[in-house]
PDB file of C-alpha atoms and ligand atoms in Angstrom:
ATOM      1  CA  MET A   1       0.000   0.000   0.000  1.00  0.00           C
ATOM      2  CA  ILE A   2       1.320   3.415  -0.920  1.00  0.00           C
ATOM      3  CA  LEU A   3       1.420   5.720   2.106  1.00  0.00           C
ATOM      4  CA  PRO A   4       1.031   9.502   1.932  1.00  0.00           C
ATOM      5  CA  ILE A   5       4.315  11.329   2.493  1.00  0.00           C
ATOM      6  CA  TYR A   6       4.136  14.040   5.134  1.00  0.00           C
ATOM      7  CA  LEU A   7       5.438  17.359   3.871  1.00  0.00           C
ATOM      8  CA  TYR A   8       7.406  20.056   5.663  1.00  0.00           C
ATOM      9  CA  GLY A   9       5.243  21.732   8.286  1.00  0.00           C
ATOM     10  CA  GLN A  10       3.856  18.496   9.714  1.00  0.00           C
ATOM     11  CA  PRO A  11       4.860  18.347  13.415  1.00  0.00           C
ATOM     12  CA  VAL A  12       5.901  14.671  13.221  1.00  0.00           C
ATOM     13  CA  LEU A  13       8.926  15.714  11.125  1.00  0.00           C
ATOM     14  CA  ARG A  14      10.255  17.722  14.091  1.00  0.00           C
ATOM     15  CA  LYS A  15       9.846  15.022  16.721  1.00  0.00           C
ATOM     16  CA  GLN A  16      12.554  12.870  18.219  1.00  0.00           C
ATOM     17  CA  ALA A  17      11.504   9.392  17.043  1.00  0.00           C
ATOM     18  CA  GLU A  18      11.200   6.498  19.483  1.00  0.00           C
ATOM     19  CA  GLU A  19      12.694   3.017  19.465  1.00  0.00           C
ATOM     20  CA  ILE A  20      10.375   0.278  18.286  1.00  0.00           C
ATOM     21  CA  GLU A  21       9.780  -3.369  19.033  1.00  0.00           C
ATOM     22  CA  GLN A  22       9.096  -6.231  16.679  1.00  0.00           C
ATOM     23  CA  THR A  23       5.352  -6.564  16.072  1.00  0.00           C
ATOM     24  CA  PRO A  24       3.358  -8.694  13.619  1.00  0.00           C
ATOM     25  CA  GLU A  25       2.296  -5.548  11.728  1.00  0.00           C
ATOM     26  CA  LEU A  26       5.816  -4.218  11.260  1.00  0.00           C
ATOM     27  CA  LYS A  27       6.724  -6.374   8.231  1.00  0.00           C
ATOM     28  CA  GLN A  28       3.779  -5.016   6.257  1.00  0.00           C
ATOM     29  CA  PHE A  29       4.594  -1.459   7.301  1.00  0.00           C
ATOM     30  CA  ILE A  30       8.172  -1.870   6.047  1.00  0.00           C
ATOM     31  CA  ALA A  31       6.891  -3.336   2.770  1.00  0.00           C
ATOM     32  CA  ASP A  32       4.602  -0.304   2.454  1.00  0.00           C
ATOM     33  CA  MET A  33       7.537   2.023   3.076  1.00  0.00           C
ATOM     34  CA  TYR A  34       9.537   0.407   0.247  1.00  0.00           C
ATOM     35  CA  GLU A  35       6.534   0.596  -2.066  1.00  0.00           C
ATOM     36  CA  THR A  36       6.036   4.270  -1.175  1.00  0.00           C
ATOM     37  CA  LEU A  37       9.734   5.018  -1.681  1.00  0.00           C
ATOM     38  CA  THR A  38       9.873   3.318  -5.082  1.00  0.00           C
ATOM     39  CA  GLN A  39       6.712   4.995  -6.312  1.00  0.00           C
ATOM     40  CA  ALA A  40       8.027   8.425  -5.238  1.00  0.00           C
ATOM     41  CA  GLU A  41      11.410   7.668  -6.907  1.00  0.00           C
ATOM     42  CA  GLY A  42      13.373   8.469  -3.766  1.00  0.00           C
ATOM     43  CA  CYS A  43      16.459   6.787  -2.311  1.00  0.00           C
ATOM     44  CA  GLY A  44      15.487   6.863   1.371  1.00  0.00           C
ATOM     45  CA  LEU A  45      12.383   7.164   3.517  1.00  0.00           C
ATOM     46  CA  ALA A  46      12.113   7.515   7.296  1.00  0.00           C
ATOM     47  CA  ALA A  47       9.063   6.483   9.320  1.00  0.00           C
ATOM     48  CA  PRO A  48       8.327  10.079  10.468  1.00  0.00           C
ATOM     49  CA  GLN A  49       7.891  10.962   6.788  1.00  0.00           C
ATOM     50  CA  VAL A  50       4.859   8.694   6.709  1.00  0.00           C
ATOM     51  CA  GLY A  51       3.565   9.968  10.028  1.00  0.00           C
ATOM     52  CA  LYS A  52       5.102   7.452  12.461  1.00  0.00           C
ATOM     53  CA  PRO A  53       7.518   8.804  15.106  1.00  0.00           C
ATOM     54  CA  TRP A  54       9.527   5.579  15.041  1.00  0.00           C
ATOM     55  CA  ARG A  55      13.255   4.926  14.734  1.00  0.00           C
ATOM     56  CA  LEU A  56      13.079   3.178  11.392  1.00  0.00           C
ATOM     57  CA  PHE A  57      14.118   4.050   7.863  1.00  0.00           C
ATOM     58  CA  VAL A  58      14.556   2.259   4.565  1.00  0.00           C
ATOM     59  CA  VAL A  59      17.055   3.037   1.815  1.00  0.00           C
ATOM     60  CA  ASP A  60      17.188   1.977  -1.804  1.00  0.00           C
ATOM     61  CA  GLY A  61      20.110   3.400  -3.736  1.00  0.00           C
ATOM     62  CA  THR A  62      20.048   0.799  -6.504  1.00  0.00           C
ATOM     63  CA  GLU A  63      18.768   3.285  -9.106  1.00  0.00           C
ATOM     64  CA  LEU A  64      21.756   5.534  -8.382  1.00  0.00           C
ATOM     65  CA  ALA A  65      24.419   2.900  -9.037  1.00  0.00           C
ATOM     66  CA  GLU A  66      25.388   4.456 -12.351  1.00  0.00           C
ATOM     67  CA  ASP A  67      26.462   7.713 -10.660  1.00  0.00           C
ATOM     68  CA  TYR A  68      27.458   6.174  -7.321  1.00  0.00           C
ATOM     69  CA  PRO A  69      28.821   2.629  -7.794  1.00  0.00           C
ATOM     70  CA  GLU A  70      28.844   2.047  -4.015  1.00  0.00           C
ATOM     71  CA  CYS A  71      25.022   2.111  -4.157  1.00  0.00           C
ATOM     72  CA  LYS A  72      24.762  -1.034  -6.287  1.00  0.00           C
ATOM     73  CA  ASP A  73      22.640  -3.494  -4.243  1.00  0.00           C
ATOM     74  CA  PHE A  74      22.247  -0.894  -1.500  1.00  0.00           C
ATOM     75  CA  LYS A  75      18.735  -1.667  -0.350  1.00  0.00           C
ATOM     76  CA  ARG A  76      18.336  -1.968   3.388  1.00  0.00           C
ATOM     77  CA  THR A  77      16.177  -1.473   6.463  1.00  0.00           C
ATOM     78  CA  PHE A  78      17.536   0.293   9.539  1.00  0.00           C
ATOM     79  CA  ILE A  79      15.678  -0.169  12.822  1.00  0.00           C
ATOM     80  CA  ASN A  80      16.644   1.573  16.098  1.00  0.00           C
ATOM     81  CA  PRO A  81      19.903   2.767  14.506  1.00  0.00           C
ATOM     82  CA  GLU A  82      22.676   4.295  16.550  1.00  0.00           C
ATOM     83  CA  LEU A  83      25.326   6.415  14.886  1.00  0.00           C
ATOM     84  CA  LEU A  84      28.562   5.338  16.580  1.00  0.00           C
ATOM     85  CA  GLU A  85      31.246   7.217  14.649  1.00  0.00           C
ATOM     86  CA  THR A  86      31.536   9.906  12.017  1.00  0.00           C
ATOM     87  CA  SER A  87      34.721  10.685  10.094  1.00  0.00           C
ATOM     88  CA  GLU A  88      36.487  14.019  10.370  1.00  0.00           C
ATOM     89  CA  GLU A  89      36.770  14.044   6.612  1.00  0.00           C
ATOM     90  CA  THR A  90      33.687  15.623   5.066  1.00  0.00           C
ATOM     91  CA  CYS A  91      32.211  15.761   1.586  1.00  0.00           C
ATOM     92  CA  THR A  92      29.544  17.793  -0.180  1.00  0.00           C
ATOM     93  CA  TYR A  93      26.560  16.440  -2.052  1.00  0.00           C
ATOM     94  CA  SER A  94      23.400  18.043  -3.293  1.00  0.00           C
ATOM     95  CA  GLU A  95      20.472  16.688  -1.258  1.00  0.00           C
ATOM     96  CA  GLY A  96      16.745  16.646  -1.736  1.00  0.00           C
ATOM     97  CA  CYS A  97      13.951  15.198   0.374  1.00  0.00           C
ATOM     98  CA  LEU A  98      10.534  13.755  -0.407  1.00  0.00           C
ATOM     99  CA  SER A  99       9.130  15.890   2.443  1.00  0.00           C
ATOM    100  CA  LEU A 100      10.611  19.052   0.914  1.00  0.00           C
ATOM    101  CA  PRO A 101       9.555  18.848  -2.751  1.00  0.00           C
ATOM    102  CA  GLY A 102      11.293  21.233  -5.136  1.00  0.00           C
ATOM    103  CA  ILE A 103      14.267  21.999  -2.901  1.00  0.00           C
ATOM    104  CA  SER A 104      17.804  20.763  -3.388  1.00  0.00           C
ATOM    105  CA  GLU A 105      20.877  22.221  -1.732  1.00  0.00           C
ATOM    106  CA  ASN A 106      24.494  21.302  -1.119  1.00  0.00           C
ATOM    107  CA  VAL A 107      25.062  19.814   2.310  1.00  0.00           C
ATOM    108  CA  ILE A 108      28.437  19.131   3.954  1.00  0.00           C
ATOM    109  CA  ARG A 109      28.555  15.994   6.100  1.00  0.00           C
ATOM    110  CA  PRO A 110      31.084  13.428   7.331  1.00  0.00           C
ATOM    111  CA  LYS A 111      32.255  11.199   4.492  1.00  0.00           C
ATOM    112  CA  SER A 112      32.137   7.940   6.471  1.00  0.00           C
ATOM    113  CA  ILE A 113      30.126   6.645   9.397  1.00  0.00           C
ATOM    114  CA  VAL A 114      29.852   3.611  11.634  1.00  0.00           C
ATOM    115  CA  ILE A 115      26.319   2.672  12.559  1.00  0.00           C
ATOM    116  CA  ARG A 116      24.697  -0.048  14.641  1.00  0.00           C
ATOM    117  CA  TYR A 117      21.205  -1.087  13.632  1.00  0.00           C
ATOM    118  CA  LEU A 118      18.699  -3.912  13.468  1.00  0.00           C
ATOM    119  CA  ASP A 119      17.546  -5.231  10.108  1.00  0.00           C
ATOM    120  CA  GLU A 120      13.941  -6.178   9.319  1.00  0.00           C
ATOM    121  CA  ASN A 121      14.485  -9.505  11.147  1.00  0.00           C
ATOM    122  CA  PHE A 122      15.773  -7.633  14.210  1.00  0.00           C
ATOM    123  CA  GLU A 123      19.272  -8.983  13.707  1.00  0.00           C
ATOM    124  CA  GLU A 124      21.949  -6.579  14.874  1.00  0.00           C
ATOM    125  CA  HIS A 125      24.637  -5.219  12.564  1.00  0.00           C
ATOM    126  CA  GLU A 126      27.502  -2.822  13.074  1.00  0.00           C
ATOM    127  CA  GLU A 127      28.829  -1.506   9.821  1.00  0.00           C
ATOM    128  CA  GLU A 128      30.890   1.212   8.216  1.00  0.00           C
ATOM    129  CA  PHE A 129      29.499   3.109   5.240  1.00  0.00           C
ATOM    130  CA  THR A 130      31.148   5.680   3.035  1.00  0.00           C
ATOM    131  CA  GLY A 131      30.403   7.971   0.106  1.00  0.00           C
ATOM    132  CA  PHE A 132      26.826   8.185  -1.067  1.00  0.00           C
ATOM    133  CA  GLN A 133      25.718   5.274   1.126  1.00  0.00           C
ATOM    134  CA  ALA A 134      26.850   7.200   4.214  1.00  0.00           C
ATOM    135  CA  ARG A 135      25.147  10.273   2.825  1.00  0.00           C
ATOM    136  CA  ILE A 136      21.733   8.631   2.424  1.00  0.00           C
ATOM    137  CA  ILE A 137      21.966   7.073   5.892  1.00  0.00           C
ATOM    138  CA  GLN A 138      22.874  10.372   7.573  1.00  0.00           C
ATOM    139  CA  HIS A 139      20.021  12.178   5.824  1.00  0.00           C
ATOM    140  CA  GLU A 140      17.521   9.539   6.978  1.00  0.00           C
ATOM    141  CA  TYR A 141      19.012   9.353  10.468  1.00  0.00           C
ATOM    142  CA  ASP A 142      18.449  13.107  10.754  1.00  0.00           C
ATOM    143  CA  HIS A 143      14.728  12.524  10.226  1.00  0.00           C
ATOM    144  CA  LEU A 144      14.688  10.360  13.374  1.00  0.00           C
ATOM    145  CA  GLU A 145      16.202  13.252  15.322  1.00  0.00           C
ATOM    146  CA  GLY A 146      13.634  15.753  14.048  1.00  0.00           C
ATOM    147  CA  HIS A 147      16.005  17.403  11.556  1.00  0.00           C
ATOM    148  CA  VAL A 148      15.638  18.094   7.850  1.00  0.00           C
ATOM    149  CA  PHE A 149      18.547  18.766   5.495  1.00  0.00           C
ATOM    150  CA  THR A 150      17.837  22.483   5.171  1.00  0.00           C
ATOM    151  CA  ASP A 151      18.759  22.791   8.873  1.00  0.00           C
ATOM    152  CA  ARG A 152      22.311  22.022   7.751  1.00  0.00           C
ATOM    153  CA  ILE A 153      22.805  24.405   4.833  1.00  0.00           C
ATOM    154  CA  SER A 154      24.706  27.688   4.921  1.00  0.00           C
ATOM    155  CA  PRO A 155      22.920  30.724   6.422  1.00  0.00           C
ATOM    156  CA  ILE A 156      22.692  32.443   3.060  1.00  0.00           C
ATOM    157  CA  ARG A 157      21.187  29.404   1.350  1.00  0.00           C
ATOM    158  CA  LYS A 158      18.791  29.082   4.281  1.00  0.00           C
ATOM    159  CA  THR A 159      17.485  32.537   3.502  1.00  0.00           C
ATOM    160  CA  PHE A 160      16.769  31.418  -0.062  1.00  0.00           C
ATOM    161  CA  ALA A 161      15.187  28.162   1.051  1.00  0.00           C
ATOM    162  CA  ARG A 162      12.950  29.817   3.644  1.00  0.00           C
ATOM    163  CA  ASN A 163      10.378  31.087   1.134  1.00  0.00           C
ATOM    164  CA  LYS A 164      10.116  27.665  -0.458  1.00  0.00           C
ATOM    165  CA  LEU A 165       9.744  25.990   2.928  1.00  0.00           C
ATOM    166  CA  THR A 166       7.008  28.422   3.918  1.00  0.00           C
ATOM    167  CA  ALA A 167       5.197  27.734   0.643  1.00  0.00           C
ATOM    168  CA  ILE A 168       5.295  23.975   1.324  1.00  0.00           C
ATOM    169  CA  ALA A 169       4.137  24.431   4.928  1.00  0.00           C
ATOM    170  CA  LYS A 170       1.267  26.675   3.807  1.00  0.00           C
ATOM    171  CA  GLY A 171       0.132  24.109   1.268  1.00  0.00           C
ATOM    172  CA  LYS A 172       1.045  26.200  -1.771  1.00  0.00           C
ATOM    173  CA  VAL A 173       3.422  23.558  -3.100  1.00  0.00           C
ATOM    174  CA  GLY A 174       2.522  19.934  -3.607  1.00  0.00           C
ATOM    175  CA  ALA A 175       4.300  16.864  -4.909  1.00  0.00           C
ATOM    176  CA  ARG A 176       3.865  14.461  -7.789  1.00  0.00           C
ATOM    177  CA  TYR A 177       3.330  11.565  -5.333  1.00  0.00           C
ATOM    178  CA  LYS A 178       0.661  10.967  -2.714  1.00  0.00           C
ATOM    179  CA  TYR A 179       1.246  13.362   0.169  1.00  0.00           C
ATOM    180  CA  LYS A 180      -0.215  14.908   3.295  1.00  0.00           C
ATOM    181  CA  ARG A 181       0.222  18.512   4.349  1.00  0.00           C
ATOM    182  CA  GLN A 182      -1.191  21.029   6.807  1.00  0.00           C
TER     183      GLN A 182
HETATM  184 NI1  LIG B   1      14.405  13.363   3.676  1.00  0.00          NI
END
């Protein structure tokens, strides 16, 4: 089932998400998140973006493998993730977000990370990611902390983005996928 994506302005996007437990309904919810992500042509989706303040996100970078070879086969579920380490070395990528349609901005973040997480079977992993994989994960992880990527852009770019963000929050801008707004 395709879920509506919550757009900027929805309070759930500013909440600190909570750890979750394995329930019988969770598998279907994760399947719905992947279906929603694919249909919206995104590379990551966090539970708060579909209205659930849960520490869970899914990533699917497989469509980006041509530009970012490290994303080949990069399709994964992260439950109750914990960012353990971030590299001092940073890199810049242009980011966008399904909750912020029409906005893309350069964001500087650590190039590599180490993260501990549970997969969809609640098996624990501790893994290092780098390049665009690390980028997608950090963007989604931010959603669990109540952050969006425009919180991390330069002050001058923030000024430019503010009008667009206000337009989304006021319902003047929509998206090409199913969405929910104020
Ligand atoms: Ni996002």
